[in-house]
Amino acid sequence: MNIAFANGFIFLSTMLFTDNYRLHNLVLFLIAYLYVYGSLGRHMSRYDDTFRMLFLSMGYTRQEFFKKYLIVQGKWKLADCILTFSAIATVIRFLSDHLKYFYPDEWLKLMLLFTVICLTVGVSRWFGDSSVNKLSMEE
């Protein structure tokens, strides 16, 4: 799940569960889990593919490479994903509350517009990522 899909689903869940905060928080947790899982897995596989041969050729064992480099990089990426998702979810929640307060008649239309934009960008990024040659991508 890329960040545009995550934003679209956050907007959608904010619209659907505006009165039930417990259910909204559960949906946010599930979206966050899928976003962090996908992002962390993609990052770790790229880092592993890029640097494993370099470290193994320098004399490190697989266990040393895993413990010293892969786990450390994974921790930083996990912290980055959690902070990014938390900031985006907080901004969307505040935006929703302010739009509902200042524009009560047009709140739903504006939130639906943001949802459609984010999901459209997410679909286009998904098609773009699936059609690119994986070996030619830069890290």
JSON list of C-alpha atoms in Angstrom, two decimals:
[
{"chain": "A", "resi": 1, "resn": "MET", "atom": "CA", "xyz": [0.00, 0.00, 0.00]},
{"chain": "A", "resi": 2, "resn": "ASN", "atom": "CA", "xyz": [1.55, 3.29, -1.05]},
{"chain": "A", "resi": 3, "resn": "ILE", "atom": "CA", "xyz": [1.06, 6.59, 0.72]},
{"chain": "A", "resi": 4, "resn": "ALA", "atom": "CA", "xyz": [-1.59, 7.85, -1.70]},
{"chain": "A", "resi": 5, "resn": "PHE", "atom": "CA", "xyz": [-3.76, 4.77, -1.09]},
{"chain": "A", "resi": 6, "resn": "ALA", "atom": "CA", "xyz": [-3.27, 5.17, 2.65]},
{"chain": "A", "resi": 7, "resn": "ASN", "atom": "CA", "xyz": [-4.36, 8.82, 2.47]},
{"chain": "A", "resi": 8, "resn": "GLY", "atom": "CA", "xyz": [-7.40, 7.92, 0.40]},
{"chain": "A", "resi": 9, "resn": "PHE", "atom": "CA", "xyz": [-8.48, 5.25, 2.86]},
{"chain": "A", "resi": 10, "resn": "ILE", "atom": "CA", "xyz": [-7.90, 7.61, 5.79]},
{"chain": "A", "resi": 11, "resn": "PHE", "atom": "CA", "xyz": [-10.14, 10.22, 4.15]},
{"chain": "A", "resi": 12, "resn": "LEU", "atom": "CA", "xyz": [-12.74, 7.53, 3.44]},
{"chain": "A", "resi": 13, "resn": "SER", "atom": "CA", "xyz": [-12.70, 6.18, 6.99]},
{"chain": "A", "resi": 14, "resn": "THR", "atom": "CA", "xyz": [-12.91, 9.71, 8.38]},
{"chain": "A", "resi": 15, "resn": "MET", "atom": "CA", "xyz": [-16.06, 10.27, 6.33]},
{"chain": "A", "resi": 16, "resn": "LEU", "atom": "CA", "xyz": [-17.66, 6.94, 7.19]},
{"chain": "A", "resi": 17, "resn": "PHE", "atom": "CA", "xyz": [-16.85, 6.73, 10.88]},
{"chain": "A", "resi": 18, "resn": "THR", "atom": "CA", "xyz": [-17.20, 10.38, 11.87]},
{"chain": "A", "resi": 19, "resn": "ASP", "atom": "CA", "xyz": [-19.33, 9.60, 14.94]},
{"chain": "A", "resi": 20, "resn": "ASN", "atom": "CA", "xyz": [-17.78, 6.32, 16.07]},
{"chain": "A", "resi": 21, "resn": "TYR", "atom": "CA", "xyz": [-14.19, 7.09, 17.16]},
{"chain": "A", "resi": 22, "resn": "ARG", "atom": "CA", "xyz": [-13.44, 3.55, 18.35]},
{"chain": "A", "resi": 23, "resn": "LEU", "atom": "CA", "xyz": [-14.24, 2.05, 14.98]},
{"chain": "A", "resi": 24, "resn": "HIS", "atom": "CA", "xyz": [-12.37, 4.88, 13.27]},
{"chain": "A", "resi": 25, "resn": "ASN", "atom": "CA", "xyz": [-9.29, 4.19, 15.39]},
{"chain": "A", "resi": 26, "resn": "LEU", "atom": "CA", "xyz": [-9.51, 0.48, 14.56]},
{"chain": "A", "resi": 27, "resn": "VAL", "atom": "CA", "xyz": [-9.63, 1.27, 10.84]},
{"chain": "A", "resi": 28, "resn": "LEU", "atom": "CA", "xyz": [-6.70, 3.69, 11.23]},
{"chain": "A", "resi": 29, "resn": "PHE", "atom": "CA", "xyz": [-4.72, 0.95, 12.98]},
{"chain": "A", "resi": 30, "resn": "LEU", "atom": "CA", "xyz": [-5.41, -1.53, 10.16]},
{"chain": "A", "resi": 31, "resn": "ILE", "atom": "CA", "xyz": [-4.46, 1.02, 7.48]},
{"chain": "A", "resi": 32, "resn": "ALA", "atom": "CA", "xyz": [-1.29, 1.89, 9.41]},
{"chain": "A", "resi": 33, "resn": "TYR", "atom": "CA", "xyz": [-0.37, -1.79, 9.74]},
{"chain": "A", "resi": 34, "resn": "LEU", "atom": "CA", "xyz": [-0.78, -2.40, 6.01]},
{"chain": "A", "resi": 35, "resn": "TYR", "atom": "CA", "xyz": [1.13, 0.78, 5.12]},
{"chain": "A", "resi": 36, "resn": "VAL", "atom": "CA", "xyz": [4.04, 0.08, 7.48]},
{"chain": "A", "resi": 37, "resn": "TYR", "atom": "CA", "xyz": [4.19, -3.61, 6.54]},
{"chain": "A", "resi": 38, "resn": "GLY", "atom": "CA", "xyz": [4.30, -2.86, 2.82]},
{"chain": "A", "resi": 39, "resn": "SER", "atom": "CA", "xyz": [6.75, 0.00, 3.10]},
{"chain": "A", "resi": 40, "resn": "LEU", "atom": "CA", "xyz": [9.09, -1.84, 5.46]},
{"chain": "A", "resi": 41, "resn": "GLY", "atom": "CA", "xyz": [9.05, -4.99, 3.34]},
{"chain": "A", "resi": 42, "resn": "ARG", "atom": "CA", "xyz": [9.81, -3.07, 0.15]},
{"chain": "A", "resi": 43, "resn": "HIS", "atom": "CA", "xyz": [12.63, -1.14, 1.81]},
{"chain": "A", "resi": 44, "resn": "MET", "atom": "CA", "xyz": [14.21, -4.21, 3.41]},
{"chain": "A", "resi": 45, "resn": "SER", "atom": "CA", "xyz": [14.17, -6.24, 0.20]},
{"chain": "A", "resi": 46, "resn": "ARG", "atom": "CA", "xyz": [15.78, -3.39, -1.74]},
{"chain": "A", "resi": 47, "resn": "TYR", "atom": "CA", "xyz": [18.42, -2.86, 0.94]},
{"chain": "A", "resi": 48, "resn": "ASP", "atom": "CA", "xyz": [19.09, -6.59, 1.15]},
{"chain": "A", "resi": 49, "resn": "ASP", "atom": "CA", "xyz": [19.38, -6.98, -2.63]},
{"chain": "A", "resi": 50, "resn": "THR", "atom": "CA", "xyz": [21.64, -3.95, -2.91]},
{"chain": "A", "resi": 51, "resn": "PHE", "atom": "CA", "xyz": [24.08, -4.46, -0.06]},
{"chain": "A", "resi": 52, "resn": "ARG", "atom": "CA", "xyz": [24.15, -8.18, 0.76]},
{"chain": "A", "resi": 53, "resn": "MET", "atom": "CA", "xyz": [26.81, -9.12, -1.79]},
{"chain": "A", "resi": 54, "resn": "LEU", "atom": "CA", "xyz": [28.94, -6.13, -0.83]},
{"chain": "A", "resi": 55, "resn": "PHE", "atom": "CA", "xyz": [29.00, -7.06, 2.85]},
{"chain": "A", "resi": 56, "resn": "LEU", "atom": "CA", "xyz": [29.44, -10.78, 2.18]},
{"chain": "A", "resi": 57, "resn": "SER", "atom": "CA", "xyz": [32.36, -10.03, -0.14]},
{"chain": "A", "resi": 58, "resn": "MET", "atom": "CA", "xyz": [33.96, -7.95, 2.65]},
{"chain": "A", "resi": 59, "resn": "GLY", "atom": "CA", "xyz": [34.11, -11.05, 4.86]},
{"chain": "A", "resi": 60, "resn": "TYR", "atom": "CA", "xyz": [30.98, -10.64, 6.98]},
{"chain": "A", "resi": 61, "resn": "THR", "atom": "CA", "xyz": [28.79, -13.66, 7.60]},
{"chain": "A", "resi": 62, "resn": "ARG", "atom": "CA", "xyz": [25.08, -13.66, 6.86]},
{"chain": "A", "resi": 63, "resn": "GLN", "atom": "CA", "xyz": [24.25, -13.43, 10.56]},
{"chain": "A", "resi": 64, "resn": "GLU", "atom": "CA", "xyz": [26.53, -10.42, 11.04]},
{"chain": "A", "resi": 65, "resn": "PHE", "atom": "CA", "xyz": [25.01, -8.70, 8.01]},
{"chain": "A", "resi": 66, "resn": "PHE", "atom": "CA", "xyz": [21.52, -9.41, 9.32]},
{"chain": "A", "resi": 67, "resn": "LYS", "atom": "CA", "xyz": [22.22, -8.26, 12.90]},
{"chain": "A", "resi": 68, "resn": "LYS", "atom": "CA", "xyz": [24.46, -5.27, 12.25]},
{"chain": "A", "resi": 69, "resn": "TYR", "atom": "CA", "xyz": [22.98, -3.77, 9.12]},
{"chain": "A", "resi": 70, "resn": "LEU", "atom": "CA", "xyz": [19.60, -5.12, 8.10]},
{"chain": "A", "resi": 71, "resn": "ILE", "atom": "CA", "xyz": [17.96, -4.93, 11.54]},
{"chain": "A", "resi": 72, "resn": "VAL", "atom": "CA", "xyz": [19.36, -1.43, 12.18]},
{"chain": "A", "resi": 73, "resn": "GLN", "atom": "CA", "xyz": [18.08, -0.14, 8.84]},
{"chain": "A", "resi": 74, "resn": "GLY", "atom": "CA", "xyz": [14.72, -1.78, 9.51]},
{"chain": "A", "resi": 75, "resn": "LYS", "atom": "CA", "xyz": [14.35, -0.03, 12.87]},
{"chain": "A", "resi": 76, "resn": "TRP", "atom": "CA", "xyz": [14.96, 3.38, 11.33]},
{"chain": "A", "resi": 77, "resn": "LYS", "atom": "CA", "xyz": [12.55, 2.69, 8.48]},
{"chain": "A", "resi": 78, "resn": "LEU", "atom": "CA", "xyz": [9.91, 1.47, 10.94]},
{"chain": "A", "resi": 79, "resn": "ALA", "atom": "CA", "xyz": [10.24, 4.67, 12.98]},
{"chain": "A", "resi": 80, "resn": "ASP", "atom": "CA", "xyz": [10.05, 6.73, 9.79]},
{"chain": "A", "resi": 81, "resn": "CYS", "atom": "CA", "xyz": [6.88, 4.95, 8.62]},
{"chain": "A", "resi": 82, "resn": "ILE", "atom": "CA", "xyz": [5.14, 5.27, 11.97]},
{"chain": "A", "resi": 83, "resn": "LEU", "atom": "CA", "xyz": [5.95, 8.99, 12.30]},
{"chain": "A", "resi": 84, "resn": "THR", "atom": "CA", "xyz": [4.89, 9.69, 8.72]},
{"chain": "A", "resi": 85, "resn": "PHE", "atom": "CA", "xyz": [1.60, 7.85, 9.06]},
{"chain": "A", "resi": 86, "resn": "SER", "atom": "CA", "xyz": [0.83, 9.44, 12.43]},
{"chain": "A", "resi": 87, "resn": "ALA", "atom": "CA", "xyz": [1.45, 12.94, 11.09]},
{"chain": "A", "resi": 88, "resn": "ILE", "atom": "CA", "xyz": [-0.69, 12.37, 8.00]},
{"chain": "A", "resi": 89, "resn": "ALA", "atom": "CA", "xyz": [-3.57, 10.80, 9.96]},
{"chain": "A", "resi": 90, "resn": "THR", "atom": "CA", "xyz": [-3.51, 13.67, 12.47]},
{"chain": "A", "resi": 91, "resn": "VAL", "atom": "CA", "xyz": [-3.57, 16.32, 9.75]},
{"chain": "A", "resi": 92, "resn": "ILE", "atom": "CA", "xyz": [-6.45, 14.59, 7.95]},
{"chain": "A", "resi": 93, "resn": "ARG", "atom": "CA", "xyz": [-8.42, 14.32, 11.18]},
{"chain": "A", "resi": 94, "resn": "PHE", "atom": "CA", "xyz": [-7.89, 18.03, 11.99]},
{"chain": "A", "resi": 95, "resn": "LEU", "atom": "CA", "xyz": [-8.74, 18.97, 8.40]},
{"chain": "A", "resi": 96, "resn": "SER", "atom": "CA", "xyz": [-11.95, 16.98, 8.62]},
{"chain": "A", "resi": 97, "resn": "ASP", "atom": "CA", "xyz": [-12.95, 18.59, 11.92]},
{"chain": "A", "resi": 98, "resn": "HIS", "atom": "CA", "xyz": [-12.21, 22.10, 10.64]},
{"chain": "A", "resi": 99, "resn": "LEU", "atom": "CA", "xyz": [-14.01, 21.54, 7.35]},
{"chain": "A", "resi": 100, "resn": "LYS", "atom": "CA", "xyz": [-17.00, 20.20, 9.23]},
{"chain": "A", "resi": 101, "resn": "TYR", "atom": "CA", "xyz": [-16.99, 23.25, 11.51]},
{"chain": "A", "resi": 102, "resn": "PHE", "atom": "CA", "xyz": [-16.44, 25.96, 8.87]},
{"chain": "A", "resi": 103, "resn": "TYR", "atom": "CA", "xyz": [-18.27, 24.38, 5.91]},
{"chain": "A", "resi": 104, "resn": "PRO", "atom": "CA", "xyz": [-20.92, 22.03, 7.35]},
{"chain": "A", "resi": 105, "resn": "ASP", "atom": "CA", "xyz": [-22.91, 21.83, 4.10]},
{"chain": "A", "resi": 106, "resn": "GLU", "atom": "CA", "xyz": [-19.91, 21.15, 1.84]},
{"chain": "A", "resi": 107, "resn": "TRP", "atom": "CA", "xyz": [-17.83, 19.03, 4.22]},
{"chain": "A", "resi": 108, "resn": "LEU", "atom": "CA", "xyz": [-18.80, 15.71, 2.67]},
{"chain": "A", "resi": 109, "resn": "LYS", "atom": "CA", "xyz": [-18.20, 16.93, -0.89]},
{"chain": "A", "resi": 110, "resn": "LEU", "atom": "CA", "xyz": [-14.73, 18.25, -0.04]},
{"chain": "A", "resi": 111, "resn": "MET", "atom": "CA", "xyz": [-13.75, 15.08, 1.79]},
{"chain": "A", "resi": 112, "resn": "LEU", "atom": "CA", "xyz": [-15.02, 12.97, -1.11]},
{"chain": "A", "resi": 113, "resn": "LEU", "atom": "CA", "xyz": [-12.98, 15.12, -3.51]},
{"chain": "A", "resi": 114, "resn": "PHE", "atom": "CA", "xyz": [-9.81, 14.57, -1.45]},
{"chain": "A", "resi": 115, "resn": "THR", "atom": "CA", "xyz": [-10.57, 10.83, -1.28]},
{"chain": "A", "resi": 116, "resn": "VAL", "atom": "CA", "xyz": [-11.00, 10.52, -5.05]},
{"chain": "A", "resi": 117, "resn": "ILE", "atom": "CA", "xyz": [-7.81, 12.50, -5.70]},
{"chain": "A", "resi": 118, "resn": "CYS", "atom": "CA", "xyz": [-5.75, 10.36, -3.32]},
{"chain": "A", "resi": 119, "resn": "LEU", "atom": "CA", "xyz": [-7.12, 7.07, -4.62]},
{"chain": "A", "resi": 120, "resn": "THR", "atom": "CA", "xyz": [-6.55, 8.16, -8.24]},
{"chain": "A", "resi": 121, "resn": "VAL", "atom": "CA", "xyz": [-2.94, 9.04, -7.47]},
{"chain": "A", "resi": 122, "resn": "GLY", "atom": "CA", "xyz": [-2.57, 5.73, -5.62]},
{"chain": "A", "resi": 123, "resn": "VAL", "atom": "CA", "xyz": [-3.84, 3.74, -8.59]},
{"chain": "A", "resi": 124, "resn": "SER", "atom": "CA", "xyz": [-1.58, 5.62, -11.00]},
{"chain": "A", "resi": 125, "resn": "ARG", "atom": "CA", "xyz": [1.44, 5.01, -8.75]},
{"chain": "A", "resi": 126, "resn": "TRP", "atom": "CA", "xyz": [0.51, 1.34, -8.49]},
{"chain": "A", "resi": 127, "resn": "PHE", "atom": "CA", "xyz": [0.38, 1.02, -12.28]},
{"chain": "A", "resi": 128, "resn": "GLY", "atom": "CA", "xyz": [3.62, 2.98, -12.59]},
{"chain": "A", "resi": 129, "resn": "ASP", "atom": "CA", "xyz": [5.41, 0.81, -10.04]},
{"chain": "A", "resi": 130, "resn": "SER", "atom": "CA", "xyz": [4.23, -2.41, -11.64]},
{"chain": "A", "resi": 131, "resn": "SER", "atom": "CA", "xyz": [5.29, -1.39, -15.16]},
{"chain": "A", "resi": 132, "resn": "VAL", "atom": "CA", "xyz": [8.81, -0.19, -14.28]},
{"chain": "A", "resi": 133, "resn": "ASN", "atom": "CA", "xyz": [11.78, -2.49, -14.67]},
{"chain": "A", "resi": 134, "resn": "LYS", "atom": "CA", "xyz": [12.77, -3.29, -11.07]},
{"chain": "A", "resi": 135, "resn": "LEU", "atom": "CA", "xyz": [16.45, -3.62, -11.93]},
{"chain": "A", "resi": 136, "resn": "SER", "atom": "CA", "xyz": [16.67, -0.06, -13.28]},
{"chain": "A", "resi": 137, "resn": "MET", "atom": "CA", "xyz": [15.19, 1.66, -10.22]},
{"chain": "A", "resi": 138, "resn": "GLU", "atom": "CA", "xyz": [17.41, 3.89, -8.11]},
{"chain": "A", "resi": 139, "resn": "GLU", "atom": "CA", "xyz": [17.53, 3.53, -4.35]}
]
